[in-house]
Structure formats: C-alpha cells, structure tokens
Short mmCIF file of C-alpha atoms in Angstrom, two decimals:
data_model
loop_
_atom_site.label_atom_id
_atom_site.label_comp_id
_atom_site.label_asym_id
_atom_site.label_seq_id
_atom_site.Cartn_x
_atom_site.Cartn_y
_atom_site.Cartn_z
CA MET B 1 5.24 11.05 -27.00
CA GLY B 2 2.33 13.56 -25.34
CA PRO B 3 1.20 15.61 -24.51
CA LEU B 4 -1.89 14.47 -23.56
CA GLY B 5 -5.11 16.27 -23.52
CA ILE B 6 -7.99 15.29 -21.28
CA LEU B 7 -11.44 16.57 -21.64
CA GLY B 8 -12.53 17.15 -18.19
CA GLY B 9 -10.97 18.72 -14.80
CA GLY B 10 -12.72 16.71 -12.14
CA GLN B 11 -11.18 14.67 -9.84
CA LEU B 12 -11.10 11.65 -12.92
CA GLY B 13 -8.63 13.89 -14.83
CA ARG B 14 -6.47 15.11 -11.91
CA MET B 15 -6.03 11.07 -10.70
CA THR B 16 -5.29 10.26 -14.62
CA LEU B 17 -2.88 13.49 -15.07
CA GLN B 18 -0.77 12.30 -11.62
CA ALA B 19 -0.83 9.08 -13.47
CA ALA B 20 1.29 10.64 -16.45
CA SER B 21 3.03 12.99 -15.07
CA ALA B 22 4.94 9.51 -13.53
CA LEU B 23 5.29 8.73 -16.64
CA GLY B 24 7.53 12.09 -18.24
CA LEU B 25 3.82 12.78 -20.33
CA ASP B 26 2.49 16.51 -20.24
CA VAL B 27 -0.80 17.00 -20.03
CA VAL B 28 -3.37 19.40 -21.35
CA ILE B 29 -6.74 20.24 -19.21
CA ALA B 30 -9.36 20.52 -21.10
CA GLU B 31 -12.91 22.14 -19.01
CA ARG B 32 -15.43 24.75 -19.47
CA PHE B 33 -14.66 26.64 -16.42
CA PRO B 34 -11.12 27.83 -15.19
CA ASP B 35 -8.95 26.54 -12.25
CA SER B 36 -10.63 23.38 -12.08
CA PRO B 37 -9.28 20.82 -9.55
CA ALA B 38 -6.93 18.95 -12.42
CA ALA B 39 -5.68 22.63 -13.93
CA ARG B 40 -4.65 23.64 -11.16
CA LEU B 41 -2.20 20.55 -11.31
CA THR B 42 -0.18 21.85 -15.06
CA SER B 43 0.78 24.54 -16.73
CA GLN B 44 -1.34 23.97 -19.74
CA SER B 45 -5.26 24.16 -19.69
CA ILE B 46 -7.52 25.23 -21.91
CA VAL B 47 -11.47 27.02 -21.00
CA PHE B 48 -13.92 26.27 -23.56
CA GLU B 49 -15.81 29.34 -22.63
CA THR B 50 -18.92 28.45 -24.54
CA GLY B 51 -19.25 25.15 -24.41
CA TRP B 52 -17.48 21.70 -25.39
CA ASP B 53 -18.16 22.60 -29.12
CA ASP B 54 -16.48 26.02 -28.58
CA ALA B 55 -14.33 25.61 -31.96
CA ALA B 56 -11.39 28.02 -31.23
CA ALA B 57 -10.48 26.16 -28.01
CA LEU B 58 -10.73 22.86 -29.61
CA ASP B 59 -8.62 24.47 -32.52
CA ARG B 60 -5.97 25.08 -29.19
CA LEU B 61 -6.57 21.71 -28.44
CA ALA B 62 -5.75 20.19 -31.35
CA LYS B 63 -2.53 21.84 -31.24
CA LEU B 64 -0.86 21.66 -27.73
CA ALA B 65 -2.28 17.54 -27.83
CA PRO B 66 -1.95 14.25 -30.36
CA VAL B 67 -3.72 12.39 -28.06
CA VAL B 68 -6.95 13.15 -26.31
CA THR B 69 -9.27 11.32 -23.87
CA LEU B 70 -11.76 11.65 -21.84
CA GLU B 71 -12.73 11.83 -17.95
CA ASN B 72 -16.59 11.64 -18.19
CA GLU B 73 -19.16 10.26 -21.05
CA PHE B 74 -20.60 13.98 -21.10
CA VAL B 75 -18.33 15.39 -24.04
CA ASP B 76 -21.31 15.05 -26.86
CA TRP B 77 -19.38 12.25 -29.61
CA ARG B 78 -19.56 14.98 -32.08
CA VAL B 79 -17.23 17.26 -29.90
CA LEU B 80 -14.62 13.87 -30.21
CA GLN B 81 -15.30 13.82 -34.02
CA ALA B 82 -14.76 17.49 -34.79
CA LEU B 83 -11.22 16.64 -32.72
CA GLU B 84 -10.65 13.66 -34.66
CA GLU B 85 -11.21 15.84 -38.45
CA ARG B 86 -8.67 18.54 -36.71
CA GLY B 87 -5.95 15.44 -36.37
CA VAL B 88 -6.23 14.43 -33.36
CA ARG B 89 -6.39 10.55 -32.15
CA VAL B 90 -9.28 10.30 -29.32
CA LEU B 91 -9.53 7.45 -27.30
CA PRO B 92 -11.88 6.11 -26.89
CA SER B 93 -13.07 7.16 -29.95
CA PRO B 94 -15.85 9.28 -31.00
CA SER B 95 -18.09 6.12 -32.27
CA CYS B 96 -17.51 4.22 -28.85
CA VAL B 97 -18.62 7.06 -26.87
CA GLY B 98 -21.68 8.02 -29.07
CA VAL B 99 -22.80 4.43 -28.05
CA VAL B 100 -22.28 4.10 -24.36
CA GLN B 101 -23.42 7.69 -23.73
CA ASP B 102 -26.50 6.40 -24.63
CA LYS B 103 -27.85 4.33 -22.55
CA LEU B 104 -30.61 2.79 -24.98
CA LEU B 105 -27.85 2.64 -27.50
CA GLN B 106 -25.59 0.93 -25.27
CA LYS B 107 -28.17 -1.59 -23.75
CA GLN B 108 -28.68 -2.47 -27.49
CA ALA B 109 -25.33 -3.30 -28.20
CA LEU B 110 -24.40 -5.32 -25.16
CA ALA B 111 -28.28 -7.40 -26.18
CA ARG B 112 -26.47 -7.75 -29.35
CA ALA B 113 -23.29 -8.93 -27.54
CA GLU B 114 -25.36 -11.82 -26.11
CA LEU B 115 -24.70 -10.57 -22.60
CA PRO B 116 -27.01 -10.96 -19.98
CA VAL B 117 -29.03 -7.23 -19.40
CA PRO B 118 -32.43 -6.65 -17.53
CA MET B 119 -35.04 -6.48 -20.37
CA PHE B 120 -35.25 -2.90 -22.46
CA CYS B 121 -37.20 -0.99 -24.69
CA GLU B 122 -37.67 2.40 -26.08
CA VAL B 123 -40.63 4.75 -24.87
CA ALA B 124 -41.97 7.66 -26.77
CA ASP B 125 -44.35 9.19 -24.14
CA PRO B 126 -45.81 8.76 -20.80
CA ALA B 127 -48.63 6.05 -22.78
CA GLY B 128 -45.46 3.57 -24.18
CA LEU B 129 -44.67 3.53 -21.01
CA ILE B 130 -47.80 2.14 -19.77
CA GLY B 131 -47.96 -0.54 -22.34
CA ALA B 132 -44.26 -1.43 -22.04
CA ALA B 133 -45.44 -2.45 -18.20
CA GLN B 134 -47.36 -5.12 -19.83
CA GLU B 135 -44.14 -6.94 -20.86
CA LEU B 136 -41.66 -5.56 -18.21
CA GLY B 137 -44.31 -5.10 -14.98
CA TRP B 138 -44.16 -3.11 -12.50
CA PRO B 139 -42.16 -1.54 -10.85
CA LEU B 140 -40.15 -0.55 -13.67
CA MET B 141 -37.34 1.67 -14.13
CA LEU B 142 -37.74 4.59 -16.20
CA LYS B 143 -34.35 6.19 -17.56
CA ALA B 144 -32.97 9.02 -19.39
CA ARG B 145 -30.91 8.71 -22.18
CA ARG B 146 -27.92 10.64 -21.55
CA ASP B 147 -26.38 12.45 -18.93
CA GLY B 148 -27.12 10.21 -16.25
CA TYR B 149 -25.08 9.24 -13.44
CA ASP B 150 -24.86 8.46 -9.58
CA GLY B 151 -28.65 7.45 -9.58
CA ARG B 152 -29.20 11.32 -11.06
CA GLY B 153 -31.59 10.41 -14.40
CA ASN B 154 -33.59 7.31 -13.05
CA VAL B 155 -37.00 7.22 -11.07
CA LEU B 156 -38.74 3.99 -10.33
CA VAL B 157 -41.63 4.21 -11.50
CA HIS B 158 -44.10 1.46 -9.17
CA ASP B 159 -47.43 1.93 -10.91
CA ALA B 160 -49.65 3.35 -13.86
CA SER B 161 -50.38 6.39 -11.42
CA GLU B 162 -46.63 7.31 -11.32
CA VAL B 163 -45.90 7.65 -14.84
CA GLU B 164 -46.76 11.24 -15.11
CA ALA B 165 -44.61 12.42 -13.06
CA ALA B 166 -41.81 10.48 -13.69
CA PHE B 167 -41.32 11.83 -17.31
CA ALA B 168 -41.99 15.04 -15.74
CA LYS B 169 -38.91 14.48 -13.41
CA LEU B 170 -36.70 13.84 -15.45
CA GLY B 171 -37.43 16.18 -17.99
CA TRP B 172 -39.41 14.89 -20.98
CA PRO B 173 -40.23 15.99 -23.56
CA GLY B 174 -37.06 18.05 -23.80
CA ARG B 175 -35.06 14.78 -22.59
CA GLU B 176 -35.20 11.19 -24.61
CA LEU B 177 -36.20 8.14 -21.94
CA PHE B 178 -36.27 4.46 -22.03
CA ALA B 179 -37.55 1.29 -20.00
CA GLU B 180 -36.10 -1.11 -17.83
CA ALA B 181 -37.21 -3.94 -15.52
CA PHE B 182 -37.12 -3.70 -11.87
CA VAL B 183 -33.98 -5.79 -11.33
CA ASP B 184 -34.13 -7.17 -7.44
CA PHE B 185 -30.42 -7.80 -7.17
CA GLU B 186 -28.75 -9.30 -4.21
CA ARG B 187 -25.63 -7.10 -4.20
CA GLU B 188 -23.88 -4.55 -6.69
CA LEU B 189 -20.53 -5.97 -8.27
CA ALA B 190 -17.92 -3.81 -10.66
CA SER B 191 -15.05 -4.73 -12.44
CA LEU B 192 -12.48 -1.82 -14.22
CA VAL B 193 -11.42 -3.29 -17.72
CA VAL B 194 -8.35 -1.41 -19.39
CA ARG B 195 -8.46 -2.26 -23.17
CA GLY B 196 -5.33 -1.38 -25.88
CA THR B 197 -5.31 -0.47 -28.87
CA ASP B 198 -4.09 -3.95 -30.04
CA GLY B 199 -7.21 -6.00 -27.99
CA GLN B 200 -4.55 -6.60 -25.32
CA VAL B 201 -6.82 -6.15 -21.87
CA ALA B 202 -5.93 -6.04 -18.14
CA GLN B 203 -8.55 -6.30 -15.69
CA TYR B 204 -9.13 -5.41 -12.07
CA PRO B 205 -10.50 -7.58 -10.00
CA VAL B 206 -14.23 -7.79 -9.29
CA VAL B 207 -15.77 -5.48 -6.08
CA GLU B 208 -18.45 -5.04 -4.40
CA THR B 209 -20.03 -1.85 -4.33
CA ILE B 210 -22.26 -0.28 -1.78
CA GLN B 211 -24.63 2.87 -2.31
CA ASP B 212 -25.95 5.37 -0.01
CA PRO B 213 -29.41 4.41 0.64
CA ASN B 214 -30.40 7.75 0.38
CA LEU B 215 -28.06 9.83 -2.43
CA HIS B 216 -28.30 6.61 -4.36
CA ILE B 217 -24.19 7.32 -4.71
CA CYS B 218 -21.44 4.88 -4.08
CA ARG B 219 -20.32 4.50 -0.75
CA GLU B 220 -17.50 1.95 -0.43
CA VAL B 221 -16.05 -0.42 -2.38
CA LEU B 222 -14.57 -4.11 -1.17
CA ALA B 223 -11.75 -5.69 -3.33
CA PRO B 224 -11.83 -8.20 -3.94
CA ALA B 225 -15.84 -9.04 -3.93
CA ASP B 226 -16.66 -12.33 -1.54
CA LEU B 227 -17.91 -14.54 -4.38
CA PRO B 228 -17.65 -18.41 -4.75
CA ASP B 229 -14.80 -18.54 -7.69
CA ASP B 230 -17.13 -19.19 -10.73
CA VAL B 231 -19.24 -16.56 -9.98
CA ALA B 232 -16.49 -13.74 -10.04
CA GLN B 233 -15.17 -15.60 -13.09
CA ASN B 234 -18.80 -15.08 -14.64
CA ALA B 235 -18.87 -11.16 -13.31
CA ALA B 236 -15.42 -10.82 -15.20
CA ALA B 237 -16.12 -12.24 -18.24
CA ILE B 238 -19.21 -9.94 -18.83
CA ALA B 239 -17.54 -7.04 -17.90
CA ARG B 240 -14.80 -7.86 -20.10
CA GLY B 241 -17.09 -9.33 -22.90
CA ALA B 242 -18.79 -5.48 -22.91
CA VAL B 243 -15.95 -3.10 -22.94
CA GLU B 244 -15.04 -6.14 -26.34
CA ALA B 245 -19.14 -5.33 -27.41
CA VAL B 246 -18.23 -1.73 -27.95
CA GLY B 247 -14.89 -1.41 -29.17
CA GLY B 248 -13.45 0.37 -25.97
CA VAL B 249 -9.92 1.51 -25.87
CA GLY B 250 -8.74 2.69 -22.25
CA ALA B 251 -10.78 2.33 -18.80
CA PHE B 252 -13.75 1.18 -19.01
CA GLY B 253 -16.23 0.89 -15.64
CA ALA B 254 -18.59 -2.29 -15.62
CA GLU B 255 -21.26 -2.24 -12.89
CA LEU B 256 -23.08 -5.42 -12.60
CA PHE B 257 -26.01 -6.86 -10.43
CA LEU B 258 -25.67 -10.09 -8.67
CA LEU B 259 -28.35 -11.66 -8.58
CA PRO B 260 -30.70 -13.84 -6.11
CA ASP B 261 -29.87 -16.96 -8.08
CA ARG B 262 -26.07 -15.97 -8.16
CA GLN B 263 -26.21 -15.05 -12.22
CA VAL B 264 -24.78 -11.88 -13.04
CA CYS B 265 -26.04 -9.00 -15.17
CA ILE B 266 -24.61 -5.75 -16.33
CA ASN B 267 -26.01 -2.36 -15.57
CA GLU B 268 -24.05 -0.23 -17.39
CA LEU B 269 -20.73 0.93 -18.74
CA ALA B 270 -18.68 3.77 -18.54
CA PRO B 271 -16.36 5.47 -20.71
CA ARG B 272 -13.20 5.91 -18.63
CA PRO B 273 -11.62 5.65 -14.98
CA HIS B 274 -14.53 4.73 -12.89
CA ASN B 275 -15.35 5.72 -8.73
CA SER B 276 -15.35 2.14 -8.23
CA ALA B 277 -11.11 1.23 -9.10
CA HIS B 278 -10.03 4.35 -6.82
CA TYR B 279 -8.30 1.72 -5.04
CA THR B 280 -6.15 0.34 -7.21
CA ILE B 281 -3.94 3.00 -7.30
CA GLU B 282 -2.93 1.87 -4.03
CA ALA B 283 -3.68 -1.76 -3.91
CA CYS B 284 -2.93 -2.84 -7.31
CA TRP B 285 0.15 -3.01 -9.17
CA SER B 286 -0.94 -0.74 -11.78
CA SER B 287 -3.52 1.53 -11.03
CA GLN B 288 -6.50 2.13 -12.87
CA PHE B 289 -5.07 5.57 -14.24
CA ASP B 290 -1.91 4.21 -15.32
CA ASN B 291 -3.32 1.63 -17.14
CA HIS B 292 -5.36 4.00 -19.39
CA VAL B 293 -2.46 6.08 -20.02
CA ARG B 294 -1.00 3.51 -21.10
CA ALA B 295 -3.27 2.11 -23.25
CA VAL B 296 -4.76 5.42 -25.03
CA PHE B 297 -0.52 5.64 -25.92
CA GLY B 298 -0.20 2.08 -26.83
CA LEU B 299 1.92 1.11 -24.28
CA PRO B 300 2.30 -1.94 -22.73
CA LEU B 301 -0.36 -2.86 -20.00
CA GLY B 302 0.68 -2.84 -16.14
CA ASP B 303 -0.25 -5.65 -14.06
CA ALA B 304 -3.60 -4.80 -12.60
CA SER B 305 -3.65 -7.60 -9.66
CA LEU B 306 -4.15 -6.77 -6.03
CA ARG B 307 -0.57 -6.48 -4.52
CA ALA B 308 -2.19 -7.03 -0.47
CA PRO B 309 -4.51 -9.59 0.35
CA ALA B 310 -7.62 -6.99 0.15
CA ALA B 311 -8.60 -3.44 -0.10
CA ALA B 312 -11.28 -0.69 0.49
CA MET B 313 -12.32 2.50 -0.36
CA VAL B 314 -14.45 5.03 1.39
CA ASN B 315 -15.65 7.79 -0.44
CA LEU B 316 -15.50 11.43 0.82
CA LEU B 317 -19.29 12.82 0.75
CA GLY B 318 -19.95 16.44 1.21
CA THR B 319 -22.42 17.25 4.09
CA ARG B 320 -22.35 21.06 4.45
CA SER B 321 -20.79 24.05 2.82
CA GLY B 322 -17.50 25.10 4.17
CA PRO B 323 -13.82 23.92 3.94
CA LEU B 324 -12.35 20.89 5.51
CA ALA B 325 -10.80 21.87 9.20
CA ASN B 326 -6.73 20.96 9.04
CA GLU B 327 -7.26 18.85 12.51
CA ASP B 328 -9.58 16.61 10.47
CA LEU B 329 -6.49 15.87 7.66
CA ALA B 330 -4.20 15.28 10.44
CA ALA B 331 -6.74 13.30 12.18
CA ALA B 332 -7.38 11.17 9.37
CA LEU B 333 -3.30 11.08 8.42
CA ALA B 334 -2.90 9.16 12.05
CA GLU B 335 -4.71 6.17 11.09
CA PRO B 336 -2.38 3.53 9.96
CA HIS B 337 -2.08 1.94 6.48
CA ALA B 338 -5.07 4.33 5.06
CA TYR B 339 -4.46 6.76 2.10
CA VAL B 340 -6.28 9.74 1.89
CA HIS B 341 -7.17 11.55 -1.42
CA LEU B 342 -8.48 14.67 -1.25
CA TYR B 343 -9.42 16.14 -4.81
CA GLY B 344 -9.09 19.85 -4.26
CA LYS B 345 -12.51 20.92 -5.39
CA ALA B 346 -13.15 25.14 -4.44
CA ALA B 347 -17.01 24.37 -3.75
CA ASN B 348 -18.50 22.02 -1.76
CA ARG B 349 -22.35 21.03 -1.01
CA PRO B 350 -23.93 17.65 0.23
CA GLY B 351 -23.37 14.43 -1.56
CA ARG B 352 -20.74 15.78 -3.65
CA LYS B 353 -17.65 13.38 -4.06
CA MET B 354 -14.67 15.66 -2.02
CA GLY B 355 -11.98 12.99 -1.77
CA HIS B 356 -11.54 8.82 -0.95
CA VAL B 357 -9.66 7.21 1.57
CA THR B 358 -8.57 3.62 0.76
CA ALA B 359 -7.24 0.93 3.34
CA LEU B 360 -5.45 -2.36 2.66
CA GLY B 361 -5.79 -5.14 4.70
CA ALA B 362 -5.65 -8.77 5.15
CA SER B 363 -9.21 -9.08 4.79
CA PRO B 364 -12.23 -6.96 2.77
CA ALA B 365 -13.55 -6.29 6.23
CA GLU B 366 -9.84 -5.56 8.35
CA ALA B 367 -8.97 -2.88 5.18
CA LEU B 368 -12.91 -0.97 5.52
CA ALA B 369 -12.48 -0.83 9.34
CA ARG B 370 -8.86 0.73 8.91
CA ALA B 371 -10.77 3.01 5.62
CA ARG B 372 -13.92 3.56 7.91
CA ALA B 373 -11.83 4.84 10.77
CA ALA B 374 -9.62 7.23 8.88
CA ALA B 375 -12.51 8.38 6.46
CA ALA B 376 -15.09 9.63 10.14
CA ARG B 377 -12.20 11.67 10.87
CA ILE B 378 -12.93 13.75 8.22
CA HIS B 379 -15.84 16.24 8.17
CA ILE B 380 -16.82 18.20 4.81
#
C-alpha cells in the first residue's frame, strides 16, 4: 500500500504522517510552501508553487501517491476532482468536500437528513439580511460560506445598524455569505467520527470544548463530557448521522451545541482530523489519526474507546513572537502523566496553535489540572 499523499503540511498533516509511518506507509506531503511542519518528517514533498491548482504539482503528486487525503477543507473540491481525473483515489471524495467546505451547502445537507441545526438562510446582500432577521430574529450570525475557521468568518450582528459593517468585515461582495439564528447554547461539544469505505464507523467519546473568550479558539478539551447518558448518546447519534449525510470517509470532526433544555444541535462538520480529538493519541486505543489512515486505505478500524477513565487537552496558543525556550520544554516534561506535542511551526504569532498538551486522569478534572500544569510552563 501507499504512499499516502496529504494535501496540507500543518500539524494535522504532521500527526497523520506519524500515524501512517507507524503502519510502515510512506507519505508525500503537498503544500504551497517548502519546509512545512509535516514536510520536515518525510523525504517526499511537493511544493504547489502557483497554488493548489498547480497542474505540474498535481501531476507529480498523482504519480507518487495512489491515495490522497487532506488535512484541511480549504483545498477546493475541483482540485480534488483534478486528482481523481489523474487516477488518484481521493478520500474524502471531491463531492463530499464540495458540500462540507461550503457551509451553506453543508447546512442544507444536514437539514435534508432531518438533523437538528440552527435556522439558517442564504442572504445575497445587506437588505436580505435585514429581511432574514424577521424570521431568524436579532441578534443573528452572519457567516462566510467558505474558508472560515476558529471563529474567523463569523460576525454576530445585533441589529440593523450593524449590518453594513458586518458585510464589509466578512469581505462581501467578493465573498458569499449566509445567515444563521443565534444559538444561546449552554456548552460546546464535539465528537470525532471515522467512517470507512465500507460504512464501518469508529466513534470517539463526546467531549466538551472550552473556547478562549477573546480569541474564539478552542483552548481546552475534556473527555468524556460530563453529560447524562441519554444526552451523550443523542449527541453521538447526531454526529454520526451528519457524517453519513454527506457521505464522509475518513475522520470528521462534528461540532455541537448543548442547549439549555438538554437538546443538542449540530454547528458544523470538518472533513478531516480535528483539534478536539488530539487527546486520542494517548487516551484511546487507536487515535483519530491512526483510524483516519486506516479508513482511507480500507483497513479495519481500531478501537476508539478511552483506555483511561478520562483525558484532557490544552492547546498551546502563541502569545508573542519568538522561539520556545528550552527550559520551558524541560519544565513541562517534568509534569507526570502529561504529554507535550509541539508542531514545529517556523513562525510564531499571537493566537496561533503551536502545540498541545494532553494528560490522563481518574476524572476529567484531574486530567485537566495535570494538562494545565504542564501547559502553564510553556511560554510561546
């Protein structure tokens, strides 16, 4: 088997490469710039010098890798289709990615599958948003249909006086937008679902994700989420149904909202390994990355259950420019039962995900205390 081609050379590509290497698979990293975090771990990498539609680079990748997957949803589905036309097996499929990477099409697909999603509608211009507010109510979320992540691409609009500025902030009219009802949720949840080519599913525990209030980036993850059994089972079923609704193959992160009435609705899907499941590397019998590689090669999926009572993950977010001090790493590694992952990114900037720390424990609270203790010693 193999080599496996990965479109994207960031931390997700790097950790997917590490999982593939453990199975004896060679990996080809494709990225738009040289010396990416993932490319530094393989002897085979391709630079897409003119962008993802670089025909010469696509030819090279197709010759080297019979199977290609991706580490982010920003590679246009037409690029994936171009690889398929060159004889490559691309998973998740171009048609699946084409639906998921457009958040309006994604929401429509989930609604057709009768999954619980916030009310939403397409809006063509500022006047259309004011009209939509009659149905959705104020405040509402104005969202970019493409290329939004970690809170980027979303604006909360409180009333009609903020509409023009919100459209401008999101890059309209050059960028297509849609509107969604504001959800007054109690907590944010997530579940990582891996689906094989034969429909086999491995599903990881429903976790709670805690966002940084200023950066709108996931700061911490608690596994499992503290939920009644029926609520956890409902959340898991919604996540699994969402992946099936878009015909997903491989790892998919499902982001969910827990509502005050204990109901659950789905916020969005990501067609790739997900930050909320990095804890699975140490905490589960088979990690999300291991199972993603297995899925795209049609191999049996591994056990997704926890091998410790609980786990927690803390993201290491940049707060300044400059390299990590060696003494910080040494101090973090001195924390028992904590695992430090640094992504090897060349540039550090405030709010950038530079690594993460995972810890295991008898309870999520105990694991979180250990992970926080190690993470606090690293000043990035």
